[in-house]
Amino acid sequence: MCSLLIFGTSLSQTPPLIFETSFPSFEKAEGIYLPQGSVNGKTYWVGPKPNATHALWYDNKNYKRWMVGEFKDTNLLYNFPNDALGFDVDGEIPVGSSYYHTVSIAAPRLFYSSFTFTESMDDDGSISGKITINHNKYDKKTFGGTDGDDFIKKGYAQIDNLPSNLEASIIRISDSTLELSLLNKASYHDDDTSFILTFTDDAYGNGGKADSTFYNTQKIEIEFIKIISVSKNGGDYDSIQTALNKADEHDVIKIAEGTYTESIVVAETLTNIVIIGEGPGRTIIQADTIPFIANSGVLNLHPVYKNKTSAYVEGVTIQNGVISVSSAADDNRGAGIKAWTLVMKNCRVLNNAVTSDNFQISGGGISAENLEIYDCEISGNRVESQSPSLPASGGGIFVTSIIAKNCTISGNYCSGDGGGLYKSYNRDKKSSLINTTIYNNESGAKAGGLNVINNLECINSIIYGNKSGENSDIYQNNSEEPMYVWNSIIGDVKGY
């Protein structure tokens, strides 16, 4: 039997676990799993109570994920492979190719929305955002006090090593939710630091105790930014690529007015990126001076799939990138900009293209898993495949989830599906188009304007005047999760 060590908490016995799923065929496996023992020194749990029909273990070698399988006394070694060793709680476990389950400790515990505060982009020592702390209310345990209480002032929590002049506040929102914020401005804010948060017994109600609540003590990081200026005349650097090469996590790249002709790829180690220009009419980033002749994209902020980059881009035009895919090793999407999680404000993405004769391609202007765009124009972008049998999608944008507000998506083309926007499958995040216009786009197959798989709402928007091979503005691929429309002008809709 192994021991579980968590910062500030130690249990002498392996704890029971809770297995939860949103996948119907695995619902019979939901419930509490008790530690059963080990095989070849590798821990496993059996559940759900009371029937104990399944085994649960953690594969720490190949897949780095929780595994669950039907438990049979005579066949445990078959269900419990030799590469499963150790365990880690609160992981997410893909089953098959697209569905996720969660595993957590079956005990009172705290969940933190983040373990990091970041300095505001004013670079003045003030801290932006809040951290939400949730109690799982296991065994009816809760937070103590009353709504509105400040746990710091009440003495229910203490902070150690907080930077000088910052003040912590922890406000009770409900018996299961607290909000932690940092007030004032740090006197010294050049180097990253951290502090320790610890709750006392008084923080808990219904008999809860500090020493039996997981993550009762937690280390919280503070990342102080620095501003790096890019200018043709007197900045820290005269190229965006050089500035990003010198940047650390959460540093802000401020780009002066001018036209910057370069193809930018961030370092694999940089996963949080902030780029701010002086406005889309003044700060222009381009791969070439002429549309559709470049041999590279403009902004690749997600060069390695396993590194899930988060980027914020404001006040720039991104234009004239071209990605020509000629081998399986080539990048195949996002000639304008590519990121994992991307927020764009007051930007234009113009005249970018992804092309190929023999490979799947997508996202002529933008490619992202999670995209938020505000007050943006996405126009003149293209995805062109010479092979009808290979998918081409999202002439303007290819995403898994999107929030678009006050945006225009027009004049884009895709030889396949989704001339303007292709929204792929996402079970967990609702996508929204708000005050957004999708018009005058074209596709060679389905959906001149919008191809949507699932989980999308359209509010006060226009999707009209687009052309496609099958004469539709919108193609909906999933009849079980339809698109919801409020107060919008919608053209031809086809699909399931």
Coordinates of C-alpha atoms in Angstrom, one line a residue:
M1 CA 0.0 0.0 0.0
C2 CA 1.5 3.3 -1.0
S3 CA 1.2 6.7 0.7
L4 CA -0.3 9.8 -0.8
L5 CA 1.6 13.1 -0.2
I6 CA 0.0 16.4 -1.0
F7 CA 1.5 19.8 -0.1
G8 CA 0.5 20.5 3.5
T9 CA -1.3 17.2 3.9
S10 CA -0.2 13.6 4.5
L11 CA -2.3 10.5 4.6
S12 CA -0.8 7.2 6.0
Q13 CA -3.3 5.2 3.9
T14 CA -4.2 5.3 0.3
P15 CA -7.5 7.1 0.1
P16 CA -10.7 6.0 -1.7
L17 CA -11.4 7.7 -5.0
I18 CA -14.5 9.0 -6.9
F19 CA -14.9 8.1 -10.5
E20 CA -17.3 10.3 -12.6
T21 CA -18.1 10.3 -16.3
S22 CA -20.3 12.0 -18.8
F23 CA -20.1 9.0 -21.3
P24 CA -23.3 7.0 -21.0
S25 CA -21.7 3.5 -21.6
F26 CA -19.4 4.1 -18.6
E27 CA -22.1 5.3 -16.1
K28 CA -22.2 1.8 -14.5
A29 CA -18.6 2.4 -13.5
E30 CA -19.4 5.7 -11.6
G31 CA -19.0 5.8 -7.9
I32 CA -16.5 5.3 -5.0
Y33 CA -13.6 3.0 -5.4
L34 CA -11.7 1.6 -2.5
P35 CA -8.0 0.7 -2.4
Q36 CA -7.8 -3.0 -2.9
G37 CA -4.0 -3.7 -2.8
S38 CA -1.3 -4.0 -5.5
V39 CA -0.1 -6.2 -8.3
N40 CA 3.6 -6.3 -8.7
G41 CA 3.8 -3.2 -6.4
K42 CA 1.3 -1.2 -8.4
T43 CA -1.8 0.1 -6.6
Y44 CA -5.3 -0.4 -7.8
W45 CA -8.8 0.4 -6.5
V46 CA -12.0 -1.6 -6.8
G47 CA -15.5 -0.3 -7.2
P48 CA -18.0 1.2 -7.5
K49 CA -19.4 0.4 -4.1
P50 CA -21.2 -1.8 -3.2
N51 CA -20.8 -4.2 -6.2
A52 CA -17.1 -3.8 -7.0
T53 CA -17.4 -4.7 -10.6
H54 CA -14.5 -2.6 -12.0
A55 CA -10.8 -1.9 -11.3
L56 CA -9.3 1.6 -11.4
W57 CA -5.6 2.3 -11.9
Y58 CA -3.2 5.0 -13.1
D59 CA -1.0 4.4 -16.2
N60 CA 2.1 6.4 -15.3
K61 CA 4.2 5.2 -18.2
N62 CA 2.6 5.3 -21.6
Y63 CA -0.7 7.2 -21.5
K64 CA -0.3 9.3 -18.2
R65 CA -4.0 8.8 -17.5
W66 CA -6.5 7.0 -15.3
M67 CA -7.7 3.6 -16.6
V68 CA -10.9 1.8 -15.7
G69 CA -11.9 -1.7 -16.7
E70 CA -14.2 -4.5 -15.6
F71 CA -12.7 -6.3 -12.6
K72 CA -12.4 -10.1 -12.7
D73 CA -10.5 -12.0 -10.0
T74 CA -9.2 -14.5 -12.5
N75 CA -8.1 -11.9 -15.0
L76 CA -6.8 -9.0 -13.0
L77 CA -3.4 -9.0 -14.7
Y78 CA -5.1 -8.7 -18.1
N79 CA -7.0 -5.7 -16.9
F80 CA -4.0 -4.3 -15.0
P81 CA -1.1 -3.8 -17.4
N82 CA 2.5 -3.8 -16.2
D83 CA 3.1 -0.2 -17.3
A84 CA 0.6 1.0 -14.6
L85 CA 2.5 2.3 -11.7
G86 CA 2.0 5.0 -9.1
F87 CA -1.0 7.3 -9.2
D88 CA -2.0 10.9 -9.4
V89 CA -5.5 12.2 -8.4
D90 CA -7.7 14.7 -10.2
G91 CA -6.4 13.7 -13.7
E92 CA -8.6 13.7 -16.8
I93 CA -8.8 10.4 -18.6
P94 CA -9.6 10.2 -22.3
V95 CA -11.5 7.0 -23.1
G96 CA -11.5 6.1 -26.7
S97 CA -10.6 9.2 -28.7
S98 CA -12.8 12.0 -27.4
Y99 CA -14.5 11.4 -24.1
Y100 CA -13.3 12.4 -20.6
H101 CA -13.8 11.1 -17.1
T102 CA -12.6 12.6 -13.8
V103 CA -11.0 11.0 -10.8
S104 CA -10.8 12.7 -7.4
I105 CA -10.2 11.9 -3.8
A106 CA -13.3 10.6 -1.9
A107 CA -12.6 13.0 1.0
P108 CA -13.2 16.7 1.8
R109 CA -11.0 18.7 -0.5
L110 CA -10.5 22.1 -2.0
F111 CA -10.4 22.9 -5.7
Y112 CA -8.5 26.0 -6.9
S113 CA -9.4 27.7 -10.2
S114 CA -5.7 28.6 -10.6
F115 CA -2.5 28.4 -8.7
T116 CA -1.1 31.5 -10.2
F117 CA -1.7 35.3 -10.0
T118 CA -0.4 37.5 -12.8
E119 CA 0.5 41.2 -12.6
S120 CA -1.7 43.5 -14.5
M121 CA -0.5 44.7 -17.9
D122 CA 0.1 48.2 -16.4
D123 CA 3.3 46.7 -15.0
D124 CA 2.7 48.7 -11.7
G125 CA 2.7 45.9 -9.1
S126 CA -1.1 45.5 -9.1
I127 CA -2.5 42.0 -9.5
S128 CA -5.2 41.1 -11.9
G129 CA -8.0 38.5 -11.5
K130 CA -9.2 36.3 -8.6
I131 CA -8.8 32.7 -7.7
T132 CA -12.0 30.8 -6.9
I133 CA -11.7 28.1 -4.2
N134 CA -14.4 25.5 -4.1
H135 CA -15.2 22.9 -1.4
N136 CA -16.4 19.5 -2.8
K137 CA -18.8 19.2 0.3
Y138 CA -17.8 15.6 0.6
D139 CA -19.6 13.9 3.6
K140 CA -21.6 17.2 4.0
K141 CA -18.5 19.2 5.1
T142 CA -18.5 22.8 4.0
F143 CA -16.8 26.2 4.5
G144 CA -17.7 27.8 7.8
G145 CA -18.6 31.5 8.5
T146 CA -21.3 33.4 6.6
D147 CA -21.5 34.9 3.1
G148 CA -19.4 38.1 2.9
D149 CA -17.0 37.1 5.6
D150 CA -13.3 37.9 4.9
F151 CA -11.5 34.7 6.1
I152 CA -8.2 36.6 6.5
K153 CA -9.7 39.3 8.8
K154 CA -11.7 36.6 10.7
G155 CA -8.5 34.6 11.2
Y156 CA -9.9 31.6 9.3
A157 CA -6.9 31.6 7.0
Q158 CA -3.4 32.9 7.0
I159 CA -0.9 34.0 4.3
D160 CA 2.8 33.6 4.6
N161 CA 5.5 35.3 2.4
L162 CA 3.1 37.8 0.7
P163 CA 5.1 40.5 -1.1
S164 CA 5.4 43.8 0.7
N165 CA 2.4 46.2 0.3
L166 CA 0.1 43.5 -1.1
E167 CA -3.0 42.6 0.9
A168 CA -4.9 39.3 0.6
S169 CA -8.6 39.0 0.8
I170 CA -10.6 35.8 0.9
I171 CA -14.4 36.4 0.7
R172 CA -17.0 33.7 1.3
I173 CA -19.5 33.6 -1.6
S174 CA -21.3 30.5 -0.3
D175 CA -20.7 27.5 1.9
S176 CA -18.8 25.9 -1.0
T177 CA -17.1 28.9 -2.6
L178 CA -14.5 31.5 -1.7
E179 CA -12.8 34.2 -3.8
L180 CA -9.1 35.0 -3.2
S181 CA -7.8 38.3 -4.4
L182 CA -4.7 40.5 -3.9
L183 CA -5.2 44.2 -3.3
N184 CA -2.9 47.2 -3.5
K185 CA 0.4 47.2 -5.4
A186 CA 3.6 45.3 -4.7
S187 CA 6.5 47.5 -3.7
Y188 CA 8.9 45.3 -5.6
H189 CA 7.7 43.6 -8.8
D190 CA 10.6 42.6 -10.9
D191 CA 11.0 38.9 -10.0
D192 CA 8.4 36.2 -9.7
T193 CA 7.6 35.0 -6.2
S194 CA 5.0 32.9 -4.3
F195 CA 3.1 32.8 -1.0
I196 CA 1.6 30.1 1.2
L197 CA -2.2 30.0 2.0
T198 CA -3.3 27.9 5.0
F199 CA -6.8 27.5 6.3
T200 CA -7.5 26.9 10.0
D201 CA -10.2 24.6 11.5
D202 CA -12.5 27.6 11.9
A203 CA -12.6 27.8 8.1
Y204 CA -14.8 24.7 8.0
G205 CA -18.4 23.9 9.0
N206 CA -20.2 20.7 9.9
G207 CA -17.3 19.2 11.7
G208 CA -14.7 19.8 8.9
K209 CA -11.1 20.0 10.0
A210 CA -8.0 21.5 8.4
D211 CA -5.9 18.4 8.7
S212 CA -8.5 16.1 7.0
T213 CA -9.1 18.5 4.1
F214 CA -7.0 18.0 1.0
Y215 CA -5.2 21.0 -0.3
N216 CA -5.9 22.9 2.9
T217 CA -2.5 24.4 2.5
Q218 CA -1.5 25.6 -1.0
K219 CA 1.4 27.4 -2.6
I220 CA 0.2 30.2 -4.9
E221 CA 2.6 31.7 -7.5
I222 CA 2.8 35.4 -8.5
E223 CA 4.1 36.1 -11.9
F224 CA 5.3 39.7 -12.4
I225 CA 5.5 40.8 -16.0
K226 CA 7.8 43.0 -17.9
I227 CA 7.0 45.0 -20.9
I228 CA 9.1 44.5 -24.0
S229 CA 8.8 47.1 -26.7
V230 CA 9.2 46.5 -30.4
S231 CA 9.8 49.5 -32.7
K232 CA 11.6 50.4 -35.9
N233 CA 12.7 53.5 -34.0
G234 CA 14.1 53.1 -30.5
G235 CA 12.4 50.0 -29.0
D236 CA 14.0 47.3 -27.0
Y237 CA 14.0 45.3 -30.2
D238 CA 13.2 46.0 -33.8
S239 CA 11.6 42.6 -34.6
I240 CA 8.7 40.8 -33.0
Q241 CA 10.5 37.4 -33.3
T242 CA 13.5 38.7 -31.3
A243 CA 11.2 40.1 -28.6
L244 CA 9.4 36.8 -28.2
N245 CA 12.7 34.9 -28.1
K246 CA 13.6 37.1 -25.1
A247 CA 10.2 37.0 -23.4
D248 CA 9.3 35.0 -20.3
E249 CA 5.8 33.7 -19.4
H250 CA 3.2 36.5 -19.3
D251 CA 5.6 39.2 -20.5
V252 CA 3.8 41.8 -22.7
I253 CA 5.1 42.5 -26.2
K254 CA 4.1 46.1 -27.1
I255 CA 4.5 46.8 -30.8
A256 CA 4.8 50.4 -32.0
E257 CA 3.2 51.7 -35.2
G258 CA 4.7 50.2 -38.4
T259 CA 4.7 47.3 -40.8
Y260 CA 6.7 44.3 -39.7
T261 CA 7.3 41.7 -42.4
E262 CA 8.3 38.5 -40.7
S263 CA 7.2 35.0 -40.0
I264 CA 7.0 34.4 -36.3
V265 CA 7.3 31.0 -34.4
V266 CA 7.4 31.1 -30.6
A267 CA 9.7 29.0 -28.6
E268 CA 8.3 25.6 -27.5
T269 CA 8.8 26.6 -23.9
L270 CA 6.7 29.8 -24.1
T271 CA 3.1 29.0 -23.4
N272 CA 1.6 32.4 -22.3
I273 CA 1.9 35.2 -24.8
V274 CA 0.6 38.7 -24.8
I275 CA 1.0 40.9 -28.0
I276 CA -0.4 44.5 -28.1
G277 CA -0.2 46.8 -31.1
E278 CA -1.3 50.4 -31.5
G279 CA -4.4 49.5 -33.6
P280 CA -5.1 47.4 -36.7
G281 CA -4.6 50.4 -39.0
R282 CA -1.2 51.3 -37.4
T283 CA 0.5 48.0 -36.4
I284 CA 0.7 45.5 -39.3
I285 CA 2.3 42.1 -39.1
Q286 CA 2.7 40.3 -42.4
A287 CA 4.5 37.4 -44.0
D288 CA 5.0 39.2 -47.3
T289 CA 4.1 42.6 -48.8
I290 CA 1.9 41.0 -51.4
P291 CA -1.0 38.6 -50.6
F292 CA -0.8 34.9 -51.4
I293 CA 2.9 34.7 -52.5
A294 CA 4.6 34.1 -49.1
N295 CA 6.1 30.7 -48.2
S296 CA 5.2 30.7 -44.5
G297 CA 2.5 31.8 -42.0
V298 CA 2.5 34.9 -39.9
L299 CA 2.1 34.1 -36.2
N300 CA 2.6 30.5 -35.1
L301 CA 2.0 30.6 -31.4
H302 CA 1.4 26.9 -31.1
P303 CA 4.3 25.1 -32.7
V304 CA 4.1 21.9 -30.6
Y305 CA 0.8 20.1 -30.1
K306 CA 1.5 19.0 -26.5
N307 CA 2.3 22.6 -25.4
K308 CA -1.2 24.2 -25.0
T309 CA -0.3 27.8 -25.6
S310 CA -2.5 30.6 -24.3
A311 CA -2.3 33.9 -26.2
Y312 CA -3.8 37.4 -26.1
V313 CA -3.4 39.6 -29.2
E314 CA -4.8 43.1 -29.5
G315 CA -4.6 46.0 -31.9
V316 CA -2.9 44.5 -34.9
T317 CA -3.5 43.5 -38.5
I318 CA -2.2 40.0 -39.4
Q319 CA -2.0 39.4 -43.1
N320 CA -0.5 37.7 -46.2
G321 CA 0.6 34.4 -44.6
V322 CA 0.7 31.3 -46.8
I323 CA 1.2 27.7 -45.7
S324 CA 1.7 25.2 -48.5
V325 CA 1.3 21.7 -47.2
S326 CA 3.4 19.2 -49.2
S327 CA 4.2 16.5 -46.6
A328 CA 2.6 15.0 -43.5
A329 CA 5.3 16.8 -41.4
D330 CA 4.2 20.2 -42.6
D331 CA 2.0 22.5 -40.5
N332 CA -1.5 22.3 -42.0
R333 CA -3.5 25.1 -40.5
G334 CA -3.6 28.7 -39.3
A335 CA -1.7 30.7 -41.9
G336 CA -2.6 34.0 -40.2
I337 CA -2.4 33.0 -36.6
K338 CA -2.4 29.6 -34.7
A339 CA -2.7 29.1 -31.0
W340 CA -4.3 26.6 -28.6
T341 CA -6.3 29.2 -26.5
L342 CA -6.5 32.6 -28.2
V343 CA -8.1 35.9 -27.3
M344 CA -8.1 38.6 -29.9
K345 CA -9.4 42.2 -29.6
N346 CA -9.6 44.9 -32.2
C347 CA -7.7 43.0 -34.8
R348 CA -7.9 42.3 -38.5
V349 CA -6.9 38.9 -40.1
L350 CA -6.6 39.4 -43.8
N351 CA -5.6 37.5 -47.0
N352 CA -4.0 34.4 -45.5
A353 CA -4.1 31.0 -47.1
V354 CA -3.5 27.3 -46.5
T355 CA -3.1 25.2 -49.6
S356 CA -2.3 21.5 -50.4
D357 CA -2.6 19.0 -53.2
N358 CA -2.5 15.8 -51.0
F359 CA -3.1 16.6 -47.3
Q360 CA -5.9 17.7 -45.0
I361 CA -5.9 21.4 -44.3
S362 CA -7.9 24.0 -42.3
G363 CA -8.1 27.5 -40.9
G364 CA -6.8 29.9 -43.5
G365 CA -6.9 32.9 -41.3
I366 CA -7.1 31.5 -37.7
S367 CA -6.8 28.1 -36.2
A368 CA -7.4 27.6 -32.5
E369 CA -8.9 25.1 -30.1
N370 CA -10.5 27.8 -28.0
L371 CA -11.0 31.2 -29.6
E372 CA -12.5 34.5 -28.3
I373 CA -12.6 37.4 -30.8
Y374 CA -14.0 40.9 -30.0
D375 CA -14.4 43.7 -32.5
C376 CA -12.4 41.8 -35.2
E377 CA -12.5 41.5 -38.9
I378 CA -11.7 38.2 -40.6
S379 CA -11.6 38.7 -44.4
G380 CA -10.1 37.4 -47.6
N381 CA -8.6 34.2 -46.2
R382 CA -8.5 30.9 -48.1
V383 CA -8.2 27.2 -47.6
E384 CA -7.7 25.4 -51.0
S385 CA -7.2 21.7 -51.5
Q386 CA -6.7 20.1 -54.9
S387 CA -7.9 16.7 -53.6
P388 CA -11.7 16.4 -53.2
S389 CA -11.2 13.2 -51.1
L390 CA -9.2 15.0 -48.3
P391 CA -10.9 17.4 -45.9
A392 CA -10.5 21.1 -46.2
S393 CA -12.3 23.3 -43.7
G394 CA -12.7 26.8 -42.3
G395 CA -11.6 29.3 -44.9
G396 CA -11.6 32.1 -42.4
I397 CA -11.5 30.3 -39.1
F398 CA -11.2 26.7 -37.8
V399 CA -12.0 26.2 -34.1
T400 CA -13.3 23.7 -31.6
S401 CA -15.0 26.4 -29.5
I402 CA -15.6 30.1 -30.2
I403 CA -17.0 33.3 -28.7
A404 CA -17.3 36.0 -31.3
K405 CA -18.7 39.4 -30.4
N406 CA -19.1 42.5 -32.7
C407 CA -17.1 40.8 -35.4
T408 CA -17.3 40.5 -39.2
I409 CA -16.3 37.3 -41.1
S410 CA -16.5 38.0 -44.8
G411 CA -14.9 37.3 -48.2
N412 CA -13.3 34.1 -47.1
Y413 CA -13.2 30.9 -49.2
C414 CA -12.8 27.2 -48.6
S415 CA -12.7 24.5 -51.2
G416 CA -14.3 22.1 -48.7
D417 CA -16.7 23.0 -45.8
G418 CA -17.2 26.2 -44.0
G419 CA -16.2 29.2 -46.2
G420 CA -16.3 31.6 -43.3
L421 CA -16.1 29.5 -40.1
Y422 CA -15.8 25.8 -39.3
K423 CA -16.7 25.0 -35.7
S424 CA -15.6 21.5 -34.8
Y425 CA -17.0 19.2 -32.0
N426 CA -16.7 20.3 -28.4
R427 CA -18.9 18.6 -25.8
D428 CA -17.9 20.8 -22.8
K429 CA -17.9 24.4 -24.0
K430 CA -20.8 26.4 -25.4
S431 CA -19.9 28.6 -28.3
S432 CA -21.6 31.9 -29.1
L433 CA -21.9 34.4 -32.0
I434 CA -23.1 37.7 -30.6
N435 CA -23.6 40.8 -32.8
T436 CA -21.5 39.1 -35.4
T437 CA -22.0 39.1 -39.2
I438 CA -20.9 36.2 -41.5
Y439 CA -21.6 37.1 -45.1
N440 CA -20.1 36.9 -48.6
N441 CA -18.1 33.8 -47.9
E442 CA -17.9 30.8 -50.2
S443 CA -17.2 27.1 -50.0
G444 CA -16.9 24.4 -52.6
A445 CA -18.8 21.9 -50.6
K446 CA -21.0 22.5 -47.6
A447 CA -21.7 25.8 -45.7
G448 CA -20.7 28.9 -47.4
G449 CA -20.9 30.8 -44.1
L450 CA -20.8 28.5 -41.1
N451 CA -20.3 24.7 -40.7
V452 CA -21.2 23.8 -37.1
I453 CA -20.9 20.4 -35.4
N454 CA -22.6 21.1 -32.1
N455 CA -23.0 23.4 -29.1
L456 CA -23.5 26.9 -30.7
E457 CA -25.8 29.8 -30.0
C458 CA -26.4 32.7 -32.3
I459 CA -27.6 36.0 -30.8
N460 CA -28.3 39.3 -32.6
S461 CA -26.2 38.1 -35.6
I462 CA -26.4 37.8 -39.4
I463 CA -25.4 34.7 -41.3
Y464 CA -26.6 35.4 -44.8
G465 CA -25.5 35.9 -48.4
N466 CA -22.9 33.2 -48.5
K467 CA -22.4 30.7 -51.3
S468 CA -21.6 27.0 -51.3
G469 CA -21.6 24.0 -53.6
E470 CA -24.9 22.8 -52.1
N471 CA -26.4 26.3 -51.7
S472 CA -26.3 26.7 -47.9
D473 CA -25.3 29.5 -45.6
I474 CA -25.1 27.1 -42.6
Y475 CA -24.6 23.3 -42.5
Q476 CA -25.4 21.7 -39.2
N477 CA -23.8 18.3 -38.6
N478 CA -25.5 17.1 -35.4
S479 CA -29.3 16.8 -35.0
E480 CA -29.1 15.9 -31.3
E481 CA -27.3 19.2 -30.4
P482 CA -28.9 21.9 -32.7
M483 CA -27.8 25.5 -33.1
Y484 CA -29.9 27.9 -31.0
V485 CA -30.8 31.2 -32.6
W486 CA -32.2 34.4 -31.1
N487 CA -33.1 37.6 -32.9
S488 CA -30.9 36.9 -35.8
I489 CA -31.1 36.9 -39.6
I490 CA -30.2 33.5 -41.0
G491 CA -30.1 32.3 -44.6
D492 CA -30.3 28.7 -45.9
V493 CA -29.7 26.0 -43.4
K494 CA -29.0 22.4 -44.3
G495 CA -27.8 19.3 -42.5
Y496 CA -29.2 16.9 -39.9

